[in-house]
Amino acid sequence: MRTRKHFPFLISLALVLGIAATTEASEMNKETTLDARQKAIVTIAAFTTTGDTARLKPALNEGLDAGLTVNEVKEVLVQMYAYAGFPRSLGGIWTFMGVMDERKAKGIEDEMGKEASPLPADFNRDAYGARVRADLSGLKEVPKEDAPYQKFAPIIDTYLKEHLFADIFARDVLTRQERELATIACLASLGRAEGPLGFHMGAAMNTGLSKGQMHDFVKVLDAEVGKDEADSAGKVLAKVLEARK
């Protein structure tokens, strides 16, 4: 039987357990959700891909307000040309220029952020790109045997290694994880790109995005981009997660 003298102890215990539970929930939340900057990368990449400048404009503002630097936003927009094409990338850049003019007129001073670090004179783009692709694939070693598409069209393999995974990925304005997040947002919005989307979803997880964060990515698509895009991405993600078991 509990007496009144036990009440202070029980209250203290409840408070301690409550604080512990809140802390644990907070830590779990960090592991299972994307933060505001990451969500902004998703929407910026998605609306640049679809050419939806009406929705891209607020997404750009939200990204800057969430802490993305001007150069980080530029980098997402530039990278989109590799997946969505120059017209979409340039359209996004023009939209961003307009957003920056409006923010300056309102007296908003956004952080420019760092520029890309210079590459060494002896930078081996082929070797670097091959290593990056292997890392994103989750491989410890660069494959010695070419894939069928590499044998069929060797020049596309050169472009992938030397340009996409070297020229672009070597620019340290964004992390590999941020680049992969932008890529899967682009591919999910592009449509009919389930194969590349599956590869890059796996790559995104190989850069450190958790299973929960990947599910949250689909939720962001559903809430901000479109149900069809989210449903399609969710199906691809389910296959990726099953294959990773």
mmCIF file with all atom_site columns, N, CA, C and O in Angstrom, residues 161-200:
data_model
loop_
_atom_site.group_PDB
_atom_site.id
_atom_site.type_symbol
_atom_site.label_atom_id
_atom_site.label_alt_id
_atom_site.label_comp_id
_atom_site.label_asym_id
_atom_site.label_entity_id
_atom_site.label_seq_id
_atom_site.pdbx_PDB_ins_code
_atom_site.Cartn_x
_atom_site.Cartn_y
_atom_site.Cartn_z
_atom_site.occupancy
_atom_site.B_iso_or_equiv
_atom_site.pdbx_formal_charge
_atom_site.auth_seq_id
_atom_site.auth_comp_id
_atom_site.auth_asym_id
_atom_site.auth_atom_id
_atom_site.pdbx_PDB_model_num
ATOM 1   N N  . LYS A 1 161 ? 31.140 8.613  -65.340 1.00 0.00 ? 161 LYS A N  1
ATOM 2   C CA . LYS A 1 161 ? 32.282 8.650  -64.424 1.00 0.00 ? 161 LYS A CA 1
ATOM 3   C C  . LYS A 1 161 ? 32.960 10.007 -64.387 1.00 0.00 ? 161 LYS A C  1
ATOM 4   O O  . LYS A 1 161 ? 33.184 10.574 -63.296 1.00 0.00 ? 161 LYS A O  1
ATOM 5   N N  . GLU A 1 162 ? 33.291 10.530 -65.554 1.00 0.00 ? 162 GLU A N  1
ATOM 6   C CA . GLU A 1 162 ? 34.118 11.731 -65.592 1.00 0.00 ? 162 GLU A CA 1
ATOM 7   C C  . GLU A 1 162 ? 33.333 13.031 -65.375 1.00 0.00 ? 162 GLU A C  1
ATOM 8   O O  . GLU A 1 162 ? 33.883 13.997 -64.857 1.00 0.00 ? 162 GLU A O  1
ATOM 9   N N  . HIS A 1 163 ? 32.086 13.020 -65.785 1.00 0.00 ? 163 HIS A N  1
ATOM 10  C CA . HIS A 1 163 ? 31.328 14.260 -65.630 1.00 0.00 ? 163 HIS A CA 1
ATOM 11  C C  . HIS A 1 163 ? 30.406 14.213 -64.408 1.00 0.00 ? 163 HIS A C  1
ATOM 12  O O  . HIS A 1 163 ? 30.564 14.988 -63.467 1.00 0.00 ? 163 HIS A O  1
ATOM 13  N N  . LEU A 1 164 ? 29.429 13.281 -64.415 1.00 0.00 ? 164 LEU A N  1
ATOM 14  C CA . LEU A 1 164 ? 28.472 13.235 -63.309 1.00 0.00 ? 164 LEU A CA 1
ATOM 15  C C  . LEU A 1 164 ? 29.146 12.959 -61.969 1.00 0.00 ? 164 LEU A C  1
ATOM 16  O O  . LEU A 1 164 ? 29.038 13.749 -61.031 1.00 0.00 ? 164 LEU A O  1
ATOM 17  N N  . PHE A 1 165 ? 29.850 11.831 -61.885 1.00 0.00 ? 165 PHE A N  1
ATOM 18  C CA . PHE A 1 165 ? 30.409 11.425 -60.590 1.00 0.00 ? 165 PHE A CA 1
ATOM 19  C C  . PHE A 1 165 ? 31.772 12.035 -60.274 1.00 0.00 ? 165 PHE A C  1
ATOM 20  O O  . PHE A 1 165 ? 32.300 11.846 -59.177 1.00 0.00 ? 165 PHE A O  1
ATOM 21  N N  . ALA A 1 166 ? 32.335 12.784 -61.224 1.00 0.00 ? 166 ALA A N  1
ATOM 22  C CA . ALA A 1 166 ? 33.603 13.470 -60.943 1.00 0.00 ? 166 ALA A CA 1
ATOM 23  C C  . ALA A 1 166 ? 33.398 14.985 -60.978 1.00 0.00 ? 166 ALA A C  1
ATOM 24  O O  . ALA A 1 166 ? 33.432 15.642 -59.947 1.00 0.00 ? 166 ALA A O  1
ATOM 25  N N  . ASP A 1 167 ? 33.152 15.547 -62.148 1.00 0.00 ? 167 ASP A N  1
ATOM 26  C CA . ASP A 1 167 ? 32.994 17.001 -62.268 1.00 0.00 ? 167 ASP A CA 1
ATOM 27  C C  . ASP A 1 167 ? 31.936 17.548 -61.306 1.00 0.00 ? 167 ASP A C  1
ATOM 28  O O  . ASP A 1 167 ? 32.141 18.574 -60.656 1.00 0.00 ? 167 ASP A O  1
ATOM 29  N N  . ILE A 1 168 ? 30.795 16.858 -61.225 1.00 0.00 ? 168 ILE A N  1
ATOM 30  C CA . ILE A 1 168 ? 29.704 17.355 -60.387 1.00 0.00 ? 168 ILE A CA 1
ATOM 31  C C  . ILE A 1 168 ? 29.873 16.940 -58.929 1.00 0.00 ? 168 ILE A C  1
ATOM 32  O O  . ILE A 1 168 ? 29.847 17.777 -58.019 1.00 0.00 ? 168 ILE A O  1
ATOM 33  N N  . PHE A 1 169 ? 30.058 15.649 -58.684 1.00 0.00 ? 169 PHE A N  1
ATOM 34  C CA . PHE A 1 169 ? 30.122 15.160 -57.304 1.00 0.00 ? 169 PHE A CA 1
ATOM 35  C C  . PHE A 1 169 ? 31.369 15.633 -56.565 1.00 0.00 ? 169 PHE A C  1
ATOM 36  O O  . PHE A 1 169 ? 31.393 15.651 -55.340 1.00 0.00 ? 169 PHE A O  1
ATOM 37  N N  . ALA A 1 170 ? 32.394 16.018 -57.294 1.00 0.00 ? 170 ALA A N  1
ATOM 38  C CA . ALA A 1 170 ? 33.612 16.493 -56.628 1.00 0.00 ? 170 ALA A CA 1
ATOM 39  C C  . ALA A 1 170 ? 33.435 17.903 -56.070 1.00 0.00 ? 170 ALA A C  1
ATOM 40  O O  . ALA A 1 170 ? 34.227 18.353 -55.241 1.00 0.00 ? 170 ALA A O  1
ATOM 41  N N  . ARG A 1 171 ? 32.393 18.596 -56.508 1.00 0.00 ? 171 ARG A N  1
ATOM 42  C CA . ARG A 1 171 ? 32.112 19.930 -55.989 1.00 0.00 ? 171 ARG A CA 1
ATOM 43  C C  . ARG A 1 171 ? 31.544 19.788 -54.580 1.00 0.00 ? 171 ARG A C  1
ATOM 44  O O  . ARG A 1 171 ? 30.471 19.203 -54.396 1.00 0.00 ? 171 ARG A O  1
ATOM 45  N N  . ASP A 1 172 ? 32.274 20.289 -53.600 1.00 0.00 ? 172 ASP A N  1
ATOM 46  C CA . ASP A 1 172 ? 31.917 20.046 -52.199 1.00 0.00 ? 172 ASP A CA 1
ATOM 47  C C  . ASP A 1 172 ? 30.974 21.083 -51.604 1.00 0.00 ? 172 ASP A C  1
ATOM 48  O O  . ASP A 1 172 ? 30.893 21.235 -50.384 1.00 0.00 ? 172 ASP A O  1
ATOM 49  N N  . VAL A 1 173 ? 30.213 21.771 -52.448 1.00 0.00 ? 173 VAL A N  1
ATOM 50  C CA . VAL A 1 173 ? 29.197 22.693 -51.938 1.00 0.00 ? 173 VAL A CA 1
ATOM 51  C C  . VAL A 1 173 ? 28.079 21.900 -51.273 1.00 0.00 ? 173 VAL A C  1
ATOM 52  O O  . VAL A 1 173 ? 27.494 22.319 -50.274 1.00 0.00 ? 173 VAL A O  1
ATOM 53  N N  . LEU A 1 174 ? 27.762 20.741 -51.840 1.00 0.00 ? 174 LEU A N  1
ATOM 54  C CA . LEU A 1 174 ? 26.798 19.816 -51.259 1.00 0.00 ? 174 LEU A CA 1
ATOM 55  C C  . LEU A 1 174 ? 27.502 18.520 -50.887 1.00 0.00 ? 174 LEU A C  1
ATOM 56  O O  . LEU A 1 174 ? 28.505 18.148 -51.500 1.00 0.00 ? 174 LEU A O  1
ATOM 57  N N  . THR A 1 175 ? 26.956 17.819 -49.908 1.00 0.00 ? 175 THR A N  1
ATOM 58  C CA . THR A 1 175 ? 27.485 16.501 -49.547 1.00 0.00 ? 175 THR A CA 1
ATOM 59  C C  . THR A 1 175 ? 26.925 15.471 -50.529 1.00 0.00 ? 175 THR A C  1
ATOM 60  O O  . THR A 1 175 ? 25.948 15.735 -51.249 1.00 0.00 ? 175 THR A O  1
ATOM 61  N N  . ARG A 1 176 ? 27.518 14.299 -50.542 1.00 0.00 ? 176 ARG A N  1
ATOM 62  C CA . ARG A 1 176 ? 26.995 13.238 -51.397 1.00 0.00 ? 176 ARG A CA 1
ATOM 63  C C  . ARG A 1 176 ? 25.559 12.902 -51.003 1.00 0.00 ? 176 ARG A C  1
ATOM 64  O O  . ARG A 1 176 ? 24.716 12.618 -51.856 1.00 0.00 ? 176 ARG A O  1
ATOM 65  N N  . GLN A 1 177 ? 25.289 12.927 -49.706 1.00 0.00 ? 177 GLN A N  1
ATOM 66  C CA . GLN A 1 177 ? 23.936 12.620 -49.237 1.00 0.00 ? 177 GLN A CA 1
ATOM 67  C C  . GLN A 1 177 ? 22.936 13.641 -49.770 1.00 0.00 ? 177 GLN A C  1
ATOM 68  O O  . GLN A 1 177 ? 21.849 13.279 -50.236 1.00 0.00 ? 177 GLN A O  1
ATOM 69  N N  . GLU A 1 178 ? 23.292 14.913 -49.726 1.00 0.00 ? 178 GLU A N  1
ATOM 70  C CA . GLU A 1 178 ? 22.405 15.956 -50.237 1.00 0.00 ? 178 GLU A CA 1
ATOM 71  C C  . GLU A 1 178 ? 22.213 15.821 -51.744 1.00 0.00 ? 178 GLU A C  1
ATOM 72  O O  . GLU A 1 178 ? 21.106 16.030 -52.257 1.00 0.00 ? 178 GLU A O  1
ATOM 73  N N  . ARG A 1 179 ? 23.272 15.452 -52.441 1.00 0.00 ? 179 ARG A N  1
ATOM 74  C CA . ARG A 1 179 ? 23.156 15.259 -53.891 1.00 0.00 ? 179 ARG A CA 1
ATOM 75  C C  . ARG A 1 179 ? 22.241 14.086 -54.217 1.00 0.00 ? 179 ARG A C  1
ATOM 76  O O  . ARG A 1 179 ? 21.442 14.140 -55.159 1.00 0.00 ? 179 ARG A O  1
ATOM 77  N N  . GLU A 1 180 ? 22.346 13.019 -53.457 1.00 0.00 ? 180 GLU A N  1
ATOM 78  C CA . GLU A 1 180 ? 21.486 11.868 -53.707 1.00 0.00 ? 180 GLU A CA 1
ATOM 79  C C  . GLU A 1 180 ? 20.032 12.170 -53.362 1.00 0.00 ? 180 GLU A C  1
ATOM 80  O O  . GLU A 1 180 ? 19.113 11.699 -54.033 1.00 0.00 ? 180 GLU A O  1
ATOM 81  N N  . LEU A 1 181 ? 19.819 12.971 -52.328 1.00 0.00 ? 181 LEU A N  1
ATOM 82  C CA . LEU A 1 181 ? 18.457 13.361 -51.969 1.00 0.00 ? 181 LEU A CA 1
ATOM 83  C C  . LEU A 1 181 ? 17.837 14.178 -53.099 1.00 0.00 ? 181 LEU A C  1
ATOM 84  O O  . LEU A 1 181 ? 16.670 13.967 -53.473 1.00 0.00 ? 181 LEU A O  1
ATOM 85  N N  . ALA A 1 182 ? 18.607 15.090 -53.662 1.00 0.00 ? 182 ALA A N  1
ATOM 86  C CA . ALA A 1 182 ? 18.129 15.880 -54.793 1.00 0.00 ? 182 ALA A CA 1
ATOM 87  C C  . ALA A 1 182 ? 17.862 14.974 -55.999 1.00 0.00 ? 182 ALA A C  1
ATOM 88  O O  . ALA A 1 182 ? 16.879 15.166 -56.731 1.00 0.00 ? 182 ALA A O  1
ATOM 89  N N  . THR A 1 183 ? 18.721 13.989 -56.189 1.00 0.00 ? 183 THR A N  1
ATOM 90  C CA . THR A 1 183 ? 18.587 13.089 -57.341 1.00 0.00 ? 183 THR A CA 1
ATOM 91  C C  . THR A 1 183 ? 17.325 12.246 -57.262 1.00 0.00 ? 183 THR A C  1
ATOM 92  O O  . THR A 1 183 ? 16.589 12.122 -58.251 1.00 0.00 ? 183 THR A O  1
ATOM 93  N N  . ILE A 1 184 ? 17.043 11.663 -56.090 1.00 0.00 ? 184 ILE A N  1
ATOM 94  C CA . ILE A 1 184 ? 15.847 10.816 -55.999 1.00 0.00 ? 184 ILE A CA 1
ATOM 95  C C  . ILE A 1 184 ? 14.577 11.658 -56.088 1.00 0.00 ? 184 ILE A C  1
ATOM 96  O O  . ILE A 1 184 ? 13.550 11.191 -56.588 1.00 0.00 ? 184 ILE A O  1
ATOM 97  N N  . ALA A 1 185 ? 14.642 12.908 -55.624 1.00 0.00 ? 185 ALA A N  1
ATOM 98  C CA . ALA A 1 185 ? 13.488 13.797 -55.771 1.00 0.00 ? 185 ALA A CA 1
ATOM 99  C C  . ALA A 1 185 ? 13.242 14.091 -57.243 1.00 0.00 ? 185 ALA A C  1
ATOM 100 O O  . ALA A 1 185 ? 12.094 14.116 -57.704 1.00 0.00 ? 185 ALA A O  1
ATOM 101 N N  . CYS A 1 186 ? 14.318 14.299 -57.973 1.00 0.00 ? 186 CYS A N  1
ATOM 102 C CA . CYS A 1 186 ? 14.225 14.553 -59.413 1.00 0.00 ? 186 CYS A CA 1
ATOM 103 C C  . CYS A 1 186 ? 13.666 13.331 -60.137 1.00 0.00 ? 186 CYS A C  1
ATOM 104 O O  . CYS A 1 186 ? 12.715 13.444 -60.923 1.00 0.00 ? 186 CYS A O  1
ATOM 105 N N  . LEU A 1 187 ? 14.231 12.168 -59.900 1.00 0.00 ? 187 LEU A N  1
ATOM 106 C CA . LEU A 1 187 ? 13.821 10.958 -60.607 1.00 0.00 ? 187 LEU A CA 1
ATOM 107 C C  . LEU A 1 187 ? 12.392 10.553 -60.274 1.00 0.00 ? 187 LEU A C  1
ATOM 108 O O  . LEU A 1 187 ? 11.658 10.062 -61.135 1.00 0.00 ? 187 LEU A O  1
ATOM 109 N N  . ALA A 1 188 ? 11.986 10.766 -59.015 1.00 0.00 ? 188 ALA A N  1
ATOM 110 C CA . ALA A 1 188 ? 10.615 10.449 -58.619 1.00 0.00 ? 188 ALA A CA 1
ATOM 111 C C  . ALA A 1 188 ? 9.627  11.371 -59.324 1.00 0.00 ? 188 ALA A C  1
ATOM 112 O O  . ALA A 1 188 ? 8.503  10.978 -59.647 1.00 0.00 ? 188 ALA A O  1
ATOM 113 N N  . SER A 1 189 ? 10.040 12.610 -59.577 1.00 0.00 ? 189 SER A N  1
ATOM 114 C CA . SER A 1 189 ? 9.178  13.595 -60.233 1.00 0.00 ? 189 SER A CA 1
ATOM 115 C C  . SER A 1 189 ? 9.229  13.477 -61.747 1.00 0.00 ? 189 SER A C  1
ATOM 116 O O  . SER A 1 189 ? 8.293  13.881 -62.440 1.00 0.00 ? 189 SER A O  1
ATOM 117 N N  . LEU A 1 190 ? 10.311 12.921 -62.251 1.00 0.00 ? 190 LEU A N  1
ATOM 118 C CA . LEU A 1 190 ? 10.499 12.775 -63.695 1.00 0.00 ? 190 LEU A CA 1
ATOM 119 C C  . LEU A 1 190 ? 9.517  11.776 -64.278 1.00 0.00 ? 190 LEU A C  1
ATOM 120 O O  . LEU A 1 190 ? 8.975  11.964 -65.361 1.00 0.00 ? 190 LEU A O  1
ATOM 121 N N  . GLY A 1 191 ? 9.280  10.694 -63.543 1.00 0.00 ? 191 GLY A N  1
ATOM 122 C CA . GLY A 1 191 ? 8.349  9.670  -64.003 1.00 0.00 ? 191 GLY A CA 1
ATOM 123 C C  . GLY A 1 191 ? 9.007  8.658  -64.925 1.00 0.00 ? 191 GLY A C  1
ATOM 124 O O  . GLY A 1 191 ? 9.913  8.994  -65.682 1.00 0.00 ? 191 GLY A O  1
ATOM 125 N N  . ARG A 1 192 ? 8.557  7.423  -64.834 1.00 0.00 ? 192 ARG A N  1
ATOM 126 C CA . ARG A 1 192 ? 9.045  6.332  -65.688 1.00 0.00 ? 192 ARG A CA 1
ATOM 127 C C  . ARG A 1 192 ? 10.570 6.201  -65.626 1.00 0.00 ? 192 ARG A C  1
ATOM 128 O O  . ARG A 1 192 ? 11.231 5.978  -66.643 1.00 0.00 ? 192 ARG A O  1
ATOM 129 N N  . ALA A 1 193 ? 11.094 6.353  -64.417 1.00 0.00 ? 193 ALA A N  1
ATOM 130 C CA . ALA A 1 193 ? 12.540 6.198  -64.217 1.00 0.00 ? 193 ALA A CA 1
ATOM 131 C C  . ALA A 1 193 ? 12.784 5.297  -63.012 1.00 0.00 ? 193 ALA A C  1
ATOM 132 O O  . ALA A 1 193 ? 13.660 5.565  -62.185 1.00 0.00 ? 193 ALA A O  1
ATOM 133 N N  . GLU A 1 194 ? 11.998 4.227  -62.937 1.00 0.00 ? 194 GLU A N  1
ATOM 134 C CA . GLU A 1 194 ? 12.043 3.355  -61.761 1.00 0.00 ? 194 GLU A CA 1
ATOM 135 C C  . GLU A 1 194 ? 13.409 2.707  -61.561 1.00 0.00 ? 194 GLU A C  1
ATOM 136 O O  . GLU A 1 194 ? 13.857 2.535  -60.430 1.00 0.00 ? 194 GLU A O  1
ATOM 137 N N  . GLY A 1 195 ? 14.074 2.327  -62.671 1.00 0.00 ? 195 GLY A N  1
ATOM 138 C CA . GLY A 1 195 ? 15.392 1.697  -62.547 1.00 0.00 ? 195 GLY A CA 1
ATOM 139 C C  . GLY A 1 195 ? 16.411 2.621  -61.918 1.00 0.00 ? 195 GLY A C  1
ATOM 140 O O  . GLY A 1 195 ? 16.993 2.290  -60.875 1.00 0.00 ? 195 GLY A O  1
ATOM 141 N N  . PRO A 1 196 ? 16.646 3.800  -62.509 1.00 0.00 ? 196 PRO A N  1
ATOM 142 C CA . PRO A 1 196 ? 17.579 4.750  -61.891 1.00 0.00 ? 196 PRO A CA 1
ATOM 143 C C  . PRO A 1 196 ? 17.141 5.182  -60.498 1.00 0.00 ? 196 PRO A C  1
ATOM 144 O O  . PRO A 1 196 ? 17.981 5.375  -59.617 1.00 0.00 ? 196 PRO A O  1
ATOM 145 N N  . LEU A 1 197 ? 15.829 5.324  -60.285 1.00 0.00 ? 197 LEU A N  1
ATOM 146 C CA . LEU A 1 197 ? 15.342 5.730  -58.962 1.00 0.00 ? 197 LEU A CA 1
ATOM 147 C C  . LEU A 1 197 ? 15.686 4.674  -57.923 1.00 0.00 ? 197 LEU A C  1
ATOM 148 O O  . LEU A 1 197 ? 16.111 5.002  -56.812 1.00 0.00 ? 197 LEU A O  1
ATOM 149 N N  . GLY A 1 198 ? 15.540 3.406  -58.283 1.00 0.00 ? 198 GLY A N  1
ATOM 150 C CA . GLY A 1 198 ? 15.877 2.334  -57.357 1.00 0.00 ? 198 GLY A CA 1
ATOM 151 C C  . GLY A 1 198 ? 17.356 2.353  -56.991 1.00 0.00 ? 198 GLY A C  1
ATOM 152 O O  . GLY A 1 198 ? 17.727 2.213  -55.825 1.00 0.00 ? 198 GLY A O  1
ATOM 153 N N  . PHE A 1 199 ? 18.206 2.542  -58.012 1.00 0.00 ? 199 PHE A N  1
ATOM 154 C CA . PHE A 1 199 ? 19.650 2.604  -57.744 1.00 0.00 ? 199 PHE A CA 1
ATOM 155 C C  . PHE A 1 199 ? 19.978 3.760  -56.813 1.00 0.00 ? 199 PHE A C  1
ATOM 156 O O  . PHE A 1 199 ? 20.716 3.605  -55.838 1.00 0.00 ? 199 PHE A O  1
ATOM 157 N N  . HIS A 1 200 ? 19.415 4.921  -57.096 1.00 0.00 ? 200 HIS A N  1
ATOM 158 C CA . HIS A 1 200 ? 19.771 6.102  -56.313 1.00 0.00 ? 200 HIS A CA 1
ATOM 159 C C  . HIS A 1 200 ? 19.115 6.106  -54.928 1.00 0.00 ? 200 HIS A C  1
ATOM 160 O O  . HIS A 1 200 ? 19.639 6.748  -54.016 1.00 0.00 ? 200 HIS A O  1
#
